[in-house]
PDB file of C-alpha atoms in Angstrom:
ATOM      1  CA  GLN A   1     -24.229 -14.532 -10.849  1.00 88.00           C
ATOM      2  CA  VAL A   2     -21.689 -12.793  -8.599  1.00 94.00           C
ATOM      3  CA  ARG A   3     -22.766 -10.278  -5.968  1.00 97.00           C
ATOM      4  CA  LEU A   4     -20.228  -7.818  -4.831  1.00 98.00           C
ATOM      5  CA  VAL A   5     -20.524  -5.707  -1.553  1.00 98.00           C
ATOM      6  CA  GLU A   6     -17.957  -3.149  -0.449  1.00 98.00           C
ATOM      7  CA  SER A   7     -17.419  -2.309   2.915  1.00 98.00           C
ATOM      8  CA  GLY A   8     -14.834  -0.096   5.078  1.00 98.00           C
ATOM      9  CA  GLY A   9     -15.282   3.358   3.571  1.00 97.00           C
ATOM     10  CA  GLY A  10     -15.549   6.473   5.712  1.00 97.00           C
ATOM     11  CA  LEU A  11     -14.164   9.822   6.584  1.00 98.00           C
ATOM     12  CA  VAL A  12     -10.504   9.826   7.322  1.00 98.00           C
ATOM     13  CA  GLN A  13      -8.093  13.049   7.544  1.00 98.00           C
ATOM     14  CA  ALA A  14      -5.417  13.443   5.191  1.00 98.00           C
ATOM     15  CA  GLY A  15      -2.383  11.141   5.770  1.00 98.00           C
ATOM     16  CA  GLY A  16      -4.638   8.537   7.375  1.00 98.00           C
ATOM     17  CA  SER A  17      -5.307   5.005   6.247  1.00 98.00           C
ATOM     18  CA  LEU A  18      -8.556   2.888   5.209  1.00 98.00           C
ATOM     19  CA  ARG A  19      -8.861  -0.731   4.279  1.00 98.00           C
ATOM     20  CA  LEU A  20     -11.656  -1.607   1.956  1.00 98.00           C
ATOM     21  CA  SER A  21     -13.400  -4.988   1.654  1.00 98.00           C
ATOM     22  CA  CYS A  22     -15.245  -6.393  -1.101  1.00 98.00           C
ATOM     23  CA  ALA A  23     -17.150  -9.552  -0.166  1.00 98.00           C
ATOM     24  CA  ALA A  24     -18.404 -11.766  -2.995  1.00 97.00           C
ATOM     25  CA  SER A  25     -21.251 -14.302  -2.782  1.00 95.00           C
ATOM     26  CA  GLY A  26     -23.150 -16.219  -5.188  1.00 94.00           C
ATOM     27  CA  ARG A  27     -20.150 -18.121  -6.607  1.00 93.00           C
ATOM     28  CA  THR A  28     -16.527 -18.379  -5.887  1.00 93.00           C
ATOM     29  CA  ILE A  29     -14.315 -15.717  -7.196  1.00 93.00           C
ATOM     30  CA  SER A  30     -11.083 -17.742  -6.982  1.00 93.00           C
ATOM     31  CA  SER A  31     -10.696 -17.863 -10.676  1.00 92.00           C
ATOM     32  CA  TYR A  32     -11.744 -14.211 -11.334  1.00 96.00           C
ATOM     33  CA  ALA A  33      -9.440 -11.334 -11.627  1.00 97.00           C
ATOM     34  CA  MET A  34     -10.772  -8.484  -9.555  1.00 98.00           C
ATOM     35  CA  GLY A  35     -10.313  -4.790  -9.540  1.00 98.00           C
ATOM     36  CA  TRP A  36     -11.204  -1.330  -7.818  1.00 98.00           C
ATOM     37  CA  PHE A  37     -12.344   1.703  -9.624  1.00 98.00           C
ATOM     38  CA  ARG A  38     -13.389   4.928  -8.058  1.00 98.00           C
ATOM     39  CA  GLN A  39     -15.664   7.949  -9.094  1.00 98.00           C
ATOM     40  CA  ALA A  40     -15.168  11.308  -7.623  1.00 97.00           C
ATOM     41  CA  PRO A  41     -17.898  14.026  -7.825  1.00 93.00           C
ATOM     42  CA  GLY A  42     -18.168  15.316 -11.321  1.00 95.00           C
ATOM     43  CA  LYS A  43     -15.743  13.020 -12.774  1.00 97.00           C
ATOM     44  CA  GLU A  44     -15.775   9.827 -14.677  1.00 97.00           C
ATOM     45  CA  ARG A  45     -15.203   6.527 -13.059  1.00 98.00           C
ATOM     46  CA  GLU A  46     -11.437   5.623 -13.151  1.00 98.00           C
ATOM     47  CA  PHE A  47      -9.337   2.511 -12.597  1.00 98.00           C
ATOM     48  CA  VAL A  48      -7.513   2.205  -9.072  1.00 98.00           C
ATOM     49  CA  ALA A  49      -6.121  -1.313  -8.993  1.00 98.00           C
ATOM     50  CA  ALA A  50      -6.422  -4.823 -10.179  1.00 98.00           C
ATOM     51  CA  ILE A  51      -5.405  -8.295  -8.876  1.00 98.00           C
ATOM     52  CA  SER A  52      -5.118 -11.570 -10.954  1.00 96.00           C
ATOM     53  CA  TRP A  53      -6.950 -14.787  -9.807  1.00 94.00           C
ATOM     54  CA  SER A  54      -3.955 -15.944  -7.811  1.00 92.00           C
ATOM     55  CA  GLY A  55      -2.864 -12.457  -6.478  1.00 91.00           C
ATOM     56  CA  GLY A  56       0.464 -13.098  -8.388  1.00 93.00           C
ATOM     57  CA  SER A  57      -0.036 -10.338 -10.444  1.00 96.00           C
ATOM     58  CA  THR A  58      -1.278  -6.598  -9.712  1.00 97.00           C
ATOM     59  CA  LEU A  59      -1.652  -3.474 -11.507  1.00 97.00           C
ATOM     60  CA  TYR A  60      -2.167   0.227 -10.070  1.00 98.00           C
ATOM     61  CA  ALA A  61      -2.980   3.725 -11.386  1.00 98.00           C
ATOM     62  CA  ASP A  62      -0.051   5.989 -11.230  1.00 98.00           C
ATOM     63  CA  SER A  63      -1.925   8.238  -8.968  1.00 98.00           C
ATOM     64  CA  VAL A  64      -2.070   5.449  -6.210  1.00 98.00           C
ATOM     65  CA  LYS A  65       1.111   3.372  -6.754  1.00 98.00           C
ATOM     66  CA  GLY A  66       3.239   3.258  -3.534  1.00 98.00           C
ATOM     67  CA  ARG A  67       0.297   4.117  -1.427  1.00 98.00           C
ATOM     68  CA  PHE A  68      -2.577   1.685  -2.087  1.00 98.00           C
ATOM     69  CA  THR A  69      -2.144  -2.111  -1.986  1.00 98.00           C
ATOM     70  CA  ILE A  70      -4.785  -4.647  -3.548  1.00 98.00           C
ATOM     71  CA  SER A  71      -5.087  -8.080  -2.185  1.00 98.00           C
ATOM     72  CA  ARG A  72      -7.222 -11.011  -1.994  1.00 98.00           C
ATOM     73  CA  ASP A  73      -8.259 -14.021   0.365  1.00 97.00           C
ATOM     74  CA  ASN A  74      -9.881 -16.613  -2.143  1.00 96.00           C
ATOM     75  CA  ALA A  75     -10.776 -18.714   1.108  1.00 96.00           C
ATOM     76  CA  LYS A  76     -13.056 -15.916   2.244  1.00 97.00           C
ATOM     77  CA  ASN A  77     -13.984 -15.009  -1.339  1.00 97.00           C
ATOM     78  CA  THR A  78     -13.015 -11.266  -0.534  1.00 98.00           C
ATOM     79  CA  VAL A  79     -10.716  -8.780  -1.948  1.00 98.00           C
ATOM     80  CA  TYR A  80      -9.207  -5.800  -0.107  1.00 98.00           C
ATOM     81  CA  LEU A  81      -7.758  -2.379  -0.779  1.00 98.00           C
ATOM     82  CA  GLN A  82      -5.261  -1.060   1.773  1.00 98.00           C
ATOM     83  CA  MET A  83      -5.235   2.816   1.394  1.00 98.00           C
ATOM     84  CA  ASN A  84      -2.429   4.579   3.179  1.00 98.00           C
ATOM     85  CA  SER A  85      -1.198   8.275   3.101  1.00 98.00           C
ATOM     86  CA  LEU A  86      -4.402   9.261   1.903  1.00 98.00           C
ATOM     87  CA  LYS A  87      -5.000  12.719   0.087  1.00 98.00           C
ATOM     88  CA  PRO A  88      -8.232  14.837  -0.323  1.00 97.00           C
ATOM     89  CA  GLU A  89      -7.903  13.962  -4.175  1.00 97.00           C
ATOM     90  CA  ASP A  90      -8.668  10.235  -3.006  1.00 98.00           C
ATOM     91  CA  THR A  91     -12.076  11.287  -2.170  1.00 98.00           C
ATOM     92  CA  ALA A  92     -14.547   9.262  -4.155  1.00 98.00           C
ATOM     93  CA  VAL A  93     -17.080   6.414  -4.275  1.00 98.00           C
ATOM     94  CA  TYR A  94     -14.965   3.304  -4.524  1.00 98.00           C
ATOM     95  CA  TYR A  95     -16.387   0.327  -6.552  1.00 98.00           C
ATOM     96  CA  CYS A  96     -15.350  -3.449  -6.499  1.00 98.00           C
ATOM     97  CA  ALA A  97     -15.496  -5.258  -9.955  1.00 98.00           C
ATOM     98  CA  GLY A  98     -14.987  -8.624 -11.001  1.00 97.00           C
ATOM     99  CA  ARG A  99     -14.216 -10.235 -14.324  1.00 96.00           C
ATOM    100  CA  SER A 100     -14.690 -13.851 -15.682  1.00 93.00           C
ATOM    101  CA  ASP A 101     -11.050 -14.012 -16.524  1.00 91.00           C
ATOM    102  CA  THR A 102      -7.846 -14.707 -14.619  1.00 90.00           C
ATOM    103  CA  TRP A 103      -5.701 -11.835 -15.813  1.00 91.00           C
ATOM    104  CA  VAL A 104      -5.703  -8.160 -14.551  1.00 95.00           C
ATOM    105  CA  ALA A 105      -7.230  -5.400 -16.676  1.00 96.00           C
ATOM    106  CA  ARG A 106      -7.722  -1.559 -16.197  1.00 96.00           C
ATOM    107  CA  THR A 107     -10.698  -0.977 -18.522  1.00 97.00           C
ATOM    108  CA  GLN A 108     -14.343  -0.917 -17.022  1.00 97.00           C
ATOM    109  CA  ARG A 109     -15.647  -2.831 -20.034  1.00 97.00           C
ATOM    110  CA  ALA A 110     -13.457  -5.731 -19.213  1.00 97.00           C
ATOM    111  CA  TYR A 111     -15.365  -6.457 -15.805  1.00 97.00           C
ATOM    112  CA  ASP A 112     -18.582  -8.369 -15.607  1.00 96.00           C
ATOM    113  CA  TYR A 113     -19.690  -7.660 -11.986  1.00 97.00           C
ATOM    114  CA  TRP A 114     -20.079  -4.553  -9.839  1.00 98.00           C
ATOM    115  CA  GLY A 115     -20.597  -3.715  -6.475  1.00 98.00           C
ATOM    116  CA  GLN A 116     -22.619  -0.877  -5.444  1.00 97.00           C
ATOM    117  CA  GLY A 117     -19.669   1.393  -4.115  1.00 98.00           C
ATOM    118  CA  THR A 118     -18.539   2.788  -0.816  1.00 98.00           C
ATOM    119  CA  GLN A 119     -17.786   6.320  -0.158  1.00 98.00           C
ATOM    120  CA  VAL A 120     -14.311   7.517   0.954  1.00 98.00           C
ATOM    121  CA  THR A 121     -13.953  11.126   2.175  1.00 98.00           C
ATOM    122  CA  VAL A 122     -10.459  12.492   3.000  1.00 98.00           C
ATOM    123  CA  SER A 123     -10.479  15.753   4.740  1.00 97.00           C
ATOM    124  CA  SER A 124      -7.554  18.187   4.554  1.00 93.00           C
TER     125      SER A 124
END
C-alpha cells in the first residue's frame, strides 16, 4: 500500500509561486506514474499534471501549461508541483495521486492511490 502526503500549500498573492511536495511511503513509487489533481469549491476535481515513472514524459492541463511544472525525485520517493504566475482561479485543494503503471494518464479512475490534499489559496 502506498501512502501519499502533500505539503507546501498556503496563501499567496496573484503572480506568486508555490511548490507542492508529495511524499510517498509504504513502497517505492519509482515505477509509478504520478499526477496532481485539484478541486475548487463547488467544482469537480480536475486533472492538473502527470509525470511518467522516469520523469521523461509529462502531461499538463491547458489551464496550467507554461506556468506549472511537475517533477519527481525517485531517490526521495517524492513528486513536486512547481506553480508560478499563480492566478485566483488556481485556488483549490490540490491532490497527489499515484498509479500502478509507468505511463501518464489524465483521468482520475486511472489512479490507485490518493493523498488527503493541501489547500492553495491565491488572493487577487
